[in-house]
Each structure stands twice: as structure tokens, then as C-alpha cells.
């Protein structure tokens, strides 16, 4: 039997990171090494490691592990960050820092969880930062780069309460019905499906850069054996 594929997960304490860890425990071909700023609960029965380090140490951790692939699920909110500068420090600077470290460590597959509407020319600060970091990571020329752009994430988060997001999730079954054609990419999506898509992308063989919005994320999730495909 071949050695399990080692995938480094950055941002293990967030919603997507948590779902990646849950899904990974059922995949015999996969060994996840989770990297976080603080301790995060690991699923029961998980065959994985959890490394806790300050963000400034993350590039060295990436270099030391030199994984086969990396999933970057880093992200904060303006409320959490407290300022535009602090937000950019996480969603742009820290993401780009670990991506550069991964490229220098010859990581083959890099999966970046971004957001629908990401655009470096967007008027909205959040979308502009997401678009800028996508472009910057794209210039690193990984053998394979997958960018996931989900809409509103459905799923219970650990700790932080987000009232507006919760209201959005409650309204999603209705509002999603009106998102047709080009607007379908803005539909909400279960976080476990985004996680499944990220895991699947981490083992894809074809080289190149790929952007996955709602429908494409669902297709990648369906490719991961044993994952439900309901949107």
C-alpha cells in the first residue's frame, strides 16, 4: 500500500477547517496535519496531528512539514479583526505568507478557500481583499491551484455568534430559489460540501489553475467518495 497523502490544513479552528477535519477521518488515503493559532477540537477517531503556533511561525512550520498538498481555509471578519488593516493582515498577508512557504516547500496542490464575488477591482473592501490574495497566490505558479468561491456558508460555528449570518441561513432555502442563471453562484452551501470539495481538490492530478463556484464546488464534493451531494 502507498503512503497516505499528507495534507496541511491552515485555519483548522474555523467552520471550513472543522468540516475538513471531520471529513478527513473517513478517508484512508489521507492524513491531515492541522495548523491553527489556538487549540481546536478534533473529531473522535481522527488520524491527524494538530499544531498550534503563532502566525509568524507558520512559514517555518510549512517548510518543516513539506506536505503533499495544502488547504488554506484562513479567514476572519471585520468584527473579529476590528479594522481594515487587521483584516488584511489575516485574509491577505497571512494567506500569502503560507502560500509562499508552501511553494518554496514544493507543495504540489494548493487549495484556497475564498468567497463568491472576490475581485481585486471590487468596491467592497472584503471582496477586493479576497480578489487581491487570489491574484497574488495565482502568481506563485503552483503545479495545481484550486480556488473555491462559496456563497453563504451553512453550518454551526464554534464559539463566535454571527446574528446576521444566522438570519441569512434561515432565509437561504427561500432566497436560493430565486438565484438562477448567473446568480446561482451566490446560493448558500453547506460547509461540509465545501470541505469535501477542498479535500478532493487536494488530490487532483491535472495541473493548472481552477476556480470553483457553487456548481463546481458541488461537483468536486460529489467526487469524494461517501459524501452526500445534496446542495
mmCIF file of C-alpha atoms in Angstrom:
data_model
loop_
_atom_site.group_PDB
_atom_site.id
_atom_site.type_symbol
_atom_site.label_atom_id
_atom_site.label_comp_id
_atom_site.label_asym_id
_atom_site.label_seq_id
_atom_site.Cartn_x
_atom_site.Cartn_y
_atom_site.Cartn_z
ATOM 1 C CA UNK A 1 0.000 0.000 0.000
ATOM 2 C CA UNK A 2 1.182 3.513 -0.769
ATOM 3 C CA UNK A 3 1.813 6.074 1.928
ATOM 4 C CA UNK A 4 -1.169 8.290 2.865
ATOM 5 C CA UNK A 5 -1.255 11.691 1.223
ATOM 6 C CA UNK A 6 -0.230 14.357 3.738
ATOM 7 C CA UNK A 7 -2.328 17.497 3.572
ATOM 8 C CA UNK A 8 -1.595 20.538 5.714
ATOM 9 C CA UNK A 9 -4.709 22.436 6.780
ATOM 10 C CA UNK A 10 -4.280 26.105 7.685
ATOM 11 C CA UNK A 11 -7.203 27.577 9.572
ATOM 12 C CA UNK A 12 -8.343 24.468 11.438
ATOM 13 C CA UNK A 13 -10.370 26.396 14.035
ATOM 14 C CA UNK A 14 -12.795 27.893 11.502
ATOM 15 C CA UNK A 15 -16.000 26.428 10.075
ATOM 16 C CA UNK A 16 -14.443 25.011 6.896
ATOM 17 C CA UNK A 17 -11.364 23.804 8.748
ATOM 18 C CA UNK A 18 -13.537 21.968 11.256
ATOM 19 C CA UNK A 19 -15.519 20.291 8.464
ATOM 20 C CA UNK A 20 -12.307 19.293 6.684
ATOM 21 C CA UNK A 21 -11.144 17.511 9.824
ATOM 22 C CA UNK A 22 -14.492 15.744 10.173
ATOM 23 C CA UNK A 23 -14.481 14.546 6.568
ATOM 24 C CA UNK A 24 -10.803 13.553 6.610
ATOM 25 C CA UNK A 25 -11.238 10.920 9.312
ATOM 26 C CA UNK A 26 -13.205 8.748 6.870
ATOM 27 C CA UNK A 27 -10.573 8.888 4.114
ATOM 28 C CA UNK A 28 -7.948 6.162 4.489
ATOM 29 C CA UNK A 29 -5.754 7.709 1.769
ATOM 30 C CA UNK A 30 -5.463 10.995 3.665
ATOM 31 C CA UNK A 31 -3.521 12.222 6.684
ATOM 32 C CA UNK A 32 -4.262 15.774 7.747
ATOM 33 C CA UNK A 33 -1.891 17.955 9.734
ATOM 34 C CA UNK A 34 -3.896 20.868 11.124
ATOM 35 C CA UNK A 35 -2.276 24.237 11.774
ATOM 36 C CA UNK A 36 -4.031 26.808 13.944
ATOM 37 C CA UNK A 37 -3.468 29.808 16.162
ATOM 38 C CA UNK A 38 -5.352 28.176 19.008
ATOM 39 C CA UNK A 39 -6.460 24.710 20.055
ATOM 40 C CA UNK A 40 -9.393 23.329 18.103
ATOM 41 C CA UNK A 41 -11.383 20.217 18.997
ATOM 42 C CA UNK A 42 -10.574 17.247 16.779
ATOM 43 C CA UNK A 43 -13.244 14.762 15.675
ATOM 44 C CA UNK A 44 -13.377 11.491 17.579
ATOM 45 C CA UNK A 45 -11.363 8.838 15.789
ATOM 46 C CA UNK A 46 -9.393 11.345 13.734
ATOM 47 C CA UNK A 47 -5.992 10.164 12.497
ATOM 48 C CA UNK A 48 -4.286 13.509 12.395
ATOM 49 C CA UNK A 49 -1.968 15.969 14.110
ATOM 50 C CA UNK A 50 -2.789 19.408 15.477
ATOM 51 C CA UNK A 51 -0.050 22.034 15.560
ATOM 52 C CA UNK A 52 -0.602 25.292 17.429
ATOM 53 C CA UNK A 53 1.725 28.184 16.615
ATOM 54 C CA UNK A 54 1.735 31.941 16.254
ATOM 55 C CA UNK A 55 1.137 33.129 12.673
ATOM 56 C CA UNK A 56 4.693 34.438 12.388
ATOM 57 C CA UNK A 57 5.942 30.878 12.849
ATOM 58 C CA UNK A 58 3.662 29.333 10.231
ATOM 59 C CA UNK A 59 6.052 29.609 7.244
ATOM 60 C CA UNK A 60 8.666 27.655 9.208
ATOM 61 C CA UNK A 61 6.061 25.027 10.118
ATOM 62 C CA UNK A 62 5.042 24.673 6.466
ATOM 63 C CA UNK A 63 8.688 24.264 5.458
ATOM 64 C CA UNK A 64 9.305 21.642 8.153
ATOM 65 C CA UNK A 65 6.255 19.560 7.237
ATOM 66 C CA UNK A 66 6.632 19.915 3.449
ATOM 67 C CA UNK A 67 3.219 18.309 2.798
ATOM 68 C CA UNK A 68 1.976 16.869 -0.486
ATOM 69 C CA UNK A 69 -0.865 19.399 -0.577
ATOM 70 C CA UNK A 70 -2.215 22.292 1.427
ATOM 71 C CA UNK A 71 -5.727 23.540 2.134
ATOM 72 C CA UNK A 72 -5.871 27.176 3.213
ATOM 73 C CA UNK A 73 -9.147 27.910 4.991
ATOM 74 C CA UNK A 74 -7.947 31.053 6.741
ATOM 75 C CA UNK A 75 -10.365 33.906 7.171
ATOM 76 C CA UNK A 76 -11.698 36.416 9.657
ATOM 77 C CA UNK A 77 -14.416 39.077 9.737
ATOM 78 C CA UNK A 78 -14.278 42.836 10.100
ATOM 79 C CA UNK A 79 -15.932 42.450 13.510
ATOM 80 C CA UNK A 80 -13.303 39.961 14.673
ATOM 81 C CA UNK A 81 -10.399 41.881 13.166
ATOM 82 C CA UNK A 82 -11.520 45.301 14.367
ATOM 83 C CA UNK A 83 -10.052 47.254 11.453
ATOM 84 C CA UNK A 84 -9.359 47.010 7.738
ATOM 85 C CA UNK A 85 -5.639 46.713 8.436
ATOM 86 C CA UNK A 86 -6.121 43.811 10.839
ATOM 87 C CA UNK A 87 -8.499 42.118 8.412
ATOM 88 C CA UNK A 88 -5.991 42.402 5.567
ATOM 89 C CA UNK A 89 -3.247 41.045 7.827
ATOM 90 C CA UNK A 90 -5.122 37.736 8.050
ATOM 91 C CA UNK A 91 -7.065 37.372 4.809
ATOM 92 C CA UNK A 92 -4.286 38.677 2.583
ATOM 93 C CA UNK A 93 -0.900 38.803 4.308
ATOM 94 C CA UNK A 94 -1.102 35.568 6.324
ATOM 95 C CA UNK A 95 -2.677 33.639 3.441
ATOM 96 C CA UNK A 96 0.035 34.822 1.069
ATOM 97 C CA UNK A 97 2.746 34.062 3.647
ATOM 98 C CA UNK A 98 1.729 30.398 3.991
ATOM 99 C CA UNK A 99 1.213 30.111 0.230
ATOM 100 C CA UNK A 100 4.751 31.332 -0.435
ATOM 101 C CA UNK A 101 6.097 28.917 2.156
ATOM 102 C CA UNK A 102 4.152 26.094 0.513
ATOM 103 C CA UNK A 103 5.519 26.987 -2.904
ATOM 104 C CA UNK A 104 9.087 27.071 -1.565
ATOM 105 C CA UNK A 105 8.475 23.645 0.017
ATOM 106 C CA UNK A 106 7.433 22.314 -3.400
ATOM 107 C CA UNK A 107 3.838 21.635 -2.349
ATOM 108 C CA UNK A 108 2.095 20.396 -5.488
ATOM 109 C CA UNK A 109 -1.580 21.122 -4.774
ATOM 110 C CA UNK A 110 -2.696 24.328 -3.074
ATOM 111 C CA UNK A 111 -6.388 24.800 -2.290
ATOM 112 C CA UNK A 112 -7.542 28.288 -1.325
ATOM 113 C CA UNK A 113 -10.990 28.812 0.186
ATOM 114 C CA UNK A 114 -12.046 32.288 -0.918
ATOM 115 C CA UNK A 115 -15.500 33.822 -1.433
ATOM 116 C CA UNK A 116 -18.025 34.294 -4.196
ATOM 117 C CA UNK A 117 -17.673 37.795 -5.625
ATOM 118 C CA UNK A 118 -13.922 38.003 -4.979
ATOM 119 C CA UNK A 119 -12.477 40.607 -7.321
ATOM 120 C CA UNK A 120 -9.336 42.758 -6.979
ATOM 121 C CA UNK A 121 -11.267 45.654 -8.528
ATOM 122 C CA UNK A 122 -14.339 45.339 -6.305
ATOM 123 C CA UNK A 123 -15.610 48.409 -4.474
ATOM 124 C CA UNK A 124 -16.377 46.394 -1.345
ATOM 125 C CA UNK A 125 -13.248 46.058 0.797
ATOM 126 C CA UNK A 126 -13.915 42.420 1.726
ATOM 127 C CA UNK A 127 -14.320 41.270 -1.867
ATOM 128 C CA UNK A 128 -11.358 43.353 -3.014
ATOM 129 C CA UNK A 129 -9.008 41.786 -0.459
ATOM 130 C CA UNK A 130 -10.222 38.308 -1.397
ATOM 131 C CA UNK A 131 -9.627 39.084 -5.067
ATOM 132 C CA UNK A 132 -6.190 40.544 -4.420
ATOM 133 C CA UNK A 133 -4.979 37.493 -2.499
ATOM 134 C CA UNK A 134 -6.363 35.163 -5.171
ATOM 135 C CA UNK A 135 -4.336 37.038 -7.775
ATOM 136 C CA UNK A 136 -1.203 37.055 -5.622
ATOM 137 C CA UNK A 137 -1.395 33.317 -4.911
ATOM 138 C CA UNK A 138 -2.027 32.674 -8.607
ATOM 139 C CA UNK A 139 1.309 34.303 -9.462
ATOM 140 C CA UNK A 140 3.178 31.737 -7.346
ATOM 141 C CA UNK A 141 2.575 29.123 -10.061
ATOM 142 C CA UNK A 142 1.734 26.026 -8.075
ATOM 143 C CA UNK A 143 1.555 22.845 -10.125
ATOM 144 C CA UNK A 144 -2.154 22.916 -9.307
ATOM 145 C CA UNK A 145 -4.100 25.749 -7.667
ATOM 146 C CA UNK A 146 -7.785 25.374 -6.807
ATOM 147 C CA UNK A 147 -9.723 28.429 -5.650
ATOM 148 C CA UNK A 148 -13.100 27.718 -4.031
ATOM 149 C CA UNK A 149 -15.601 30.580 -4.023
ATOM 150 C CA UNK A 150 -18.591 29.537 -1.915
ATOM 151 C CA UNK A 151 -21.552 31.740 -1.118
ATOM 152 C CA UNK A 152 -23.096 31.960 2.357
ATOM 153 C CA UNK A 153 -21.831 29.012 4.393
ATOM 154 C CA UNK A 154 -24.410 26.899 6.191
ATOM 155 C CA UNK A 155 -23.228 25.200 9.351
ATOM 156 C CA UNK A 156 -22.794 25.687 13.072
ATOM 157 C CA UNK A 157 -19.671 27.590 14.028
ATOM 158 C CA UNK A 158 -17.644 27.043 17.171
ATOM 159 C CA UNK A 159 -17.825 29.940 19.611
ATOM 160 C CA UNK A 160 -18.471 33.162 17.706
ATOM 161 C CA UNK A 161 -22.075 34.248 17.225
ATOM 162 C CA UNK A 162 -22.935 35.884 13.891
ATOM 163 C CA UNK A 163 -26.587 37.045 14.088
ATOM 164 C CA UNK A 164 -26.790 38.397 10.528
ATOM 165 C CA UNK A 165 -25.229 35.257 9.115
ATOM 166 C CA UNK A 166 -27.693 33.168 11.123
ATOM 167 C CA UNK A 167 -30.608 35.118 9.680
ATOM 168 C CA UNK A 168 -29.155 34.577 6.215
ATOM 169 C CA UNK A 169 -29.005 30.825 6.782
ATOM 170 C CA UNK A 170 -32.635 30.769 7.913
ATOM 171 C CA UNK A 171 -33.711 32.658 4.794
ATOM 172 C CA UNK A 172 -31.416 30.732 2.431
ATOM 173 C CA UNK A 173 -33.858 27.949 1.429
ATOM 174 C CA UNK A 174 -36.203 30.624 0.069
ATOM 175 C CA UNK A 175 -33.720 33.107 -1.359
ATOM 176 C CA UNK A 176 -31.743 30.338 -3.091
ATOM 177 C CA UNK A 177 -34.828 29.557 -5.192
ATOM 178 C CA UNK A 178 -34.594 32.990 -6.821
ATOM 179 C CA UNK A 179 -30.896 32.724 -7.634
ATOM 180 C CA UNK A 180 -30.971 31.430 -11.184
ATOM 181 C CA UNK A 181 -28.629 31.564 -14.166
ATOM 182 C CA UNK A 182 -25.537 33.618 -13.429
ATOM 183 C CA UNK A 183 -26.793 34.384 -9.928
ATOM 184 C CA UNK A 184 -26.795 30.697 -8.942
ATOM 185 C CA UNK A 185 -23.192 31.071 -7.831
ATOM 186 C CA UNK A 186 -24.440 33.193 -4.903
ATOM 187 C CA UNK A 187 -26.536 30.376 -3.442
ATOM 188 C CA UNK A 188 -25.784 29.250 0.091
ATOM 189 C CA UNK A 189 -23.930 25.984 0.576
ATOM 190 C CA UNK A 190 -23.365 23.531 3.404
ATOM 191 C CA UNK A 191 -19.841 23.955 4.792
ATOM 192 C CA UNK A 192 -19.299 20.192 4.752
ATOM 193 C CA UNK A 193 -19.644 20.205 0.952
ATOM 194 C CA UNK A 194 -17.058 22.964 0.620
ATOM 195 C CA UNK A 195 -14.760 20.928 2.860
ATOM 196 C CA UNK A 196 -15.333 17.809 0.766
ATOM 197 C CA UNK A 197 -14.549 19.755 -2.402
ATOM 198 C CA UNK A 198 -11.338 21.090 -0.826
ATOM 199 C CA UNK A 199 -10.234 17.571 0.109
ATOM 200 C CA UNK A 200 -10.980 16.278 -3.377
ATOM 201 C CA UNK A 201 -9.051 19.145 -4.973
ATOM 202 C CA UNK A 202 -6.053 18.356 -2.775
ATOM 203 C CA UNK A 203 -5.585 15.053 -4.622
ATOM 204 C CA UNK A 204 -6.460 16.042 -8.190
ATOM 205 C CA UNK A 205 -3.807 15.074 -10.738
ATOM 206 C CA UNK A 206 -4.398 17.569 -13.552
ATOM 207 C CA UNK A 207 -2.145 20.627 -13.444
ATOM 208 C CA UNK A 208 -3.326 24.211 -13.800
ATOM 209 C CA UNK A 209 -5.375 26.877 -12.038
ATOM 210 C CA UNK A 210 -9.063 26.240 -11.384
ATOM 211 C CA UNK A 211 -11.797 28.446 -9.932
ATOM 212 C CA UNK A 212 -14.810 26.655 -8.447
ATOM 213 C CA UNK A 213 -18.042 28.486 -7.698
ATOM 214 C CA UNK A 214 -21.313 26.953 -6.436
ATOM 215 C CA UNK A 215 -21.993 24.298 -9.099
ATOM 216 C CA UNK A 216 -18.337 23.354 -9.484
ATOM 217 C CA UNK A 217 -17.903 23.044 -5.708
ATOM 218 C CA UNK A 218 -20.827 20.610 -5.630
ATOM 219 C CA UNK A 219 -19.282 18.580 -8.450
ATOM 220 C CA UNK A 220 -15.970 18.304 -6.616
ATOM 221 C CA UNK A 221 -17.760 17.301 -3.396
ATOM 222 C CA UNK A 222 -19.599 14.538 -5.245
ATOM 223 C CA UNK A 223 -16.270 13.199 -6.467
ATOM 224 C CA UNK A 224 -15.212 12.485 -2.914
ATOM 225 C CA UNK A 225 -16.495 9.024 -2.149
ATOM 226 C CA UNK A 226 -19.089 8.779 0.592
ATOM 227 C CA UNK A 227 -20.075 12.485 0.650
ATOM 228 C CA UNK A 228 -23.736 13.421 0.263
ATOM 229 C CA UNK A 229 -24.365 15.519 -2.813
ATOM 230 C CA UNK A 230 -27.442 17.495 -1.791
ATOM 231 C CA UNK A 231 -26.929 21.260 -2.298
#
